């Protein structure tokens, strides 16, 4: 049954059903009974495995194909009309050719299958920063995940009314053929087409495809920002809660920082961290002239491995009910799940992520894929912010950038200004992770953690950051910081304890925001005096921290060369301001 009279929606849906030759079209209403029936159907076909309903009520396990376990950057395209508008960091595909190829793949792709129509809202339904999408898909896995990750149902269509302002998302599993896998964004058409995958980031089209690739382009045109950022709030006695947004590349610690539990010394003083979002922020200037951020998502699509009672109890608790696990191990002893780093007691009698019998005590293979994930409702999170549903968002006091850098980049430093902050974000580098297919552990430039997600020319994106700064009065501009939790010693061990101890670094930022402490001015920016980092109760010495706060001039000179090399890719679309910032860095290093 159709749920709208919106002609544009109906044309899109009917067109897709016809092209795909769908056996049946089912509109997702948002009603629990419909989800329950779909869940039961997916369990009966084996697409989903029902887990122990006493220990993990409402939880399911899904395994994808071995060739379909992460985002595929090489097969992700920005189909802008002109190649030069996709820029040097994106794969470009001529939209005419892309549509022709994709339509040939979609032709009959739903034959004998049901096409589900998912109306969804990114952000609270009807909110001033929120946006609407319609995803059609032949996958129940997608429907069930979208229900957790976004706001789904008829009320979304009611808010849309007759408007054409919605993103058209088309997904078809086809035969999950990696050679014919395409994840295509058409920013000028508000359209996404994803074929031959059935994995998270490739198919939950509200997430990276819409909320970052399409939305970054919309934001550029409409003067707002879509960023790969967590949002957290820090509560302290006698002061207003301070909100910060942090961009780290995939699998570099956003979920963990967003759900941080402060060390007991801080807890005793009344510090508490609240999660607004763990992956994506939409940011717009508010009525008071400050920048406000919402989390457009409704759940967490988090990395499972490494999540445990100590590292991230809030994430672990979030996964204890109504959660979908993807590509983790199945513990046959009690029909629950297991992944590397959950505990030191892997199950003997288990099934690994590939679906093979697995003995965690003796096997040399991993039980869970390194990019295995949980899809958990945000409301499950014990530290979810009371502002999570606030459609107007939270005021941002600081932007934090960071990545995995075994050397060179200090534990933390502060940028001198908005312009310098944009420079600091633009030169971000990080070791690649299992979140995308390809080599792991190679340092690459990943500006603002947006390299795989910027829907247009990255030079223009830098300019947009500069423009956003100019649109805000100086005294209302957030401060910029850069962090690196991942410095290693000669044996390759992390030297900074990380996780909850990252509070110590956030605390320094609070003191800087409040103007309570001075800092050392260095060639790269302001670095803390080690005594201003509260190390009370920390399992790391002051000498070690002083060491990872030291700027290695020679290493930074090499870094500066790399930056200039990287900047060459942008040609005349590199903002002059950033070229100037790079020159100034070099001259400060030479002094
Ligand atoms: P995406 O969902 O891919 O965007 O990842 P994310 O940025 O949310 O990363 P997440 O918080 O899931 O962390 C990824 C990995 O980094 C996990 O294995 C964590 O255990 C590890 N990690 C997170 N924070 C820290 C930290 O402070 N120190 C160290 N050493 N590891 C960390
Ligand atoms: C990321 O890779 O940054 C993720 C997971 O958050 S995915 O949804 O697959 O993009
Ligand atoms: Mn992410």
Tab-separated table of N, CA and C and ligand atoms in Angstrom, residues 208 228 250 254 279, ligand 3:
chain	number	residue	atom	x	y	z
A	208	UNK	N	27.041	7.104	4.934
A	208	UNK	CA	28.114	7.821	4.250
A	208	UNK	C	27.637	8.402	2.912
A	228	UNK	N	32.502	14.186	9.071
A	228	UNK	CA	32.731	12.843	9.633
A	228	UNK	C	33.204	13.018	11.076
A	250	UNK	N	38.052	6.633	9.636
A	250	UNK	CA	37.360	5.401	9.999
A	250	UNK	C	38.247	4.526	10.887
A	254	UNK	N	36.412	7.434	16.980
A	254	UNK	CA	35.291	8.355	17.216
A	254	UNK	C	34.288	7.781	18.215
A	279	UNK	N	29.632	9.483	14.715
A	279	UNK	CA	30.219	9.324	13.376
A	279	UNK	C	30.003	10.527	12.457
B	3	LIG	MN1	32.854	6.458	10.204
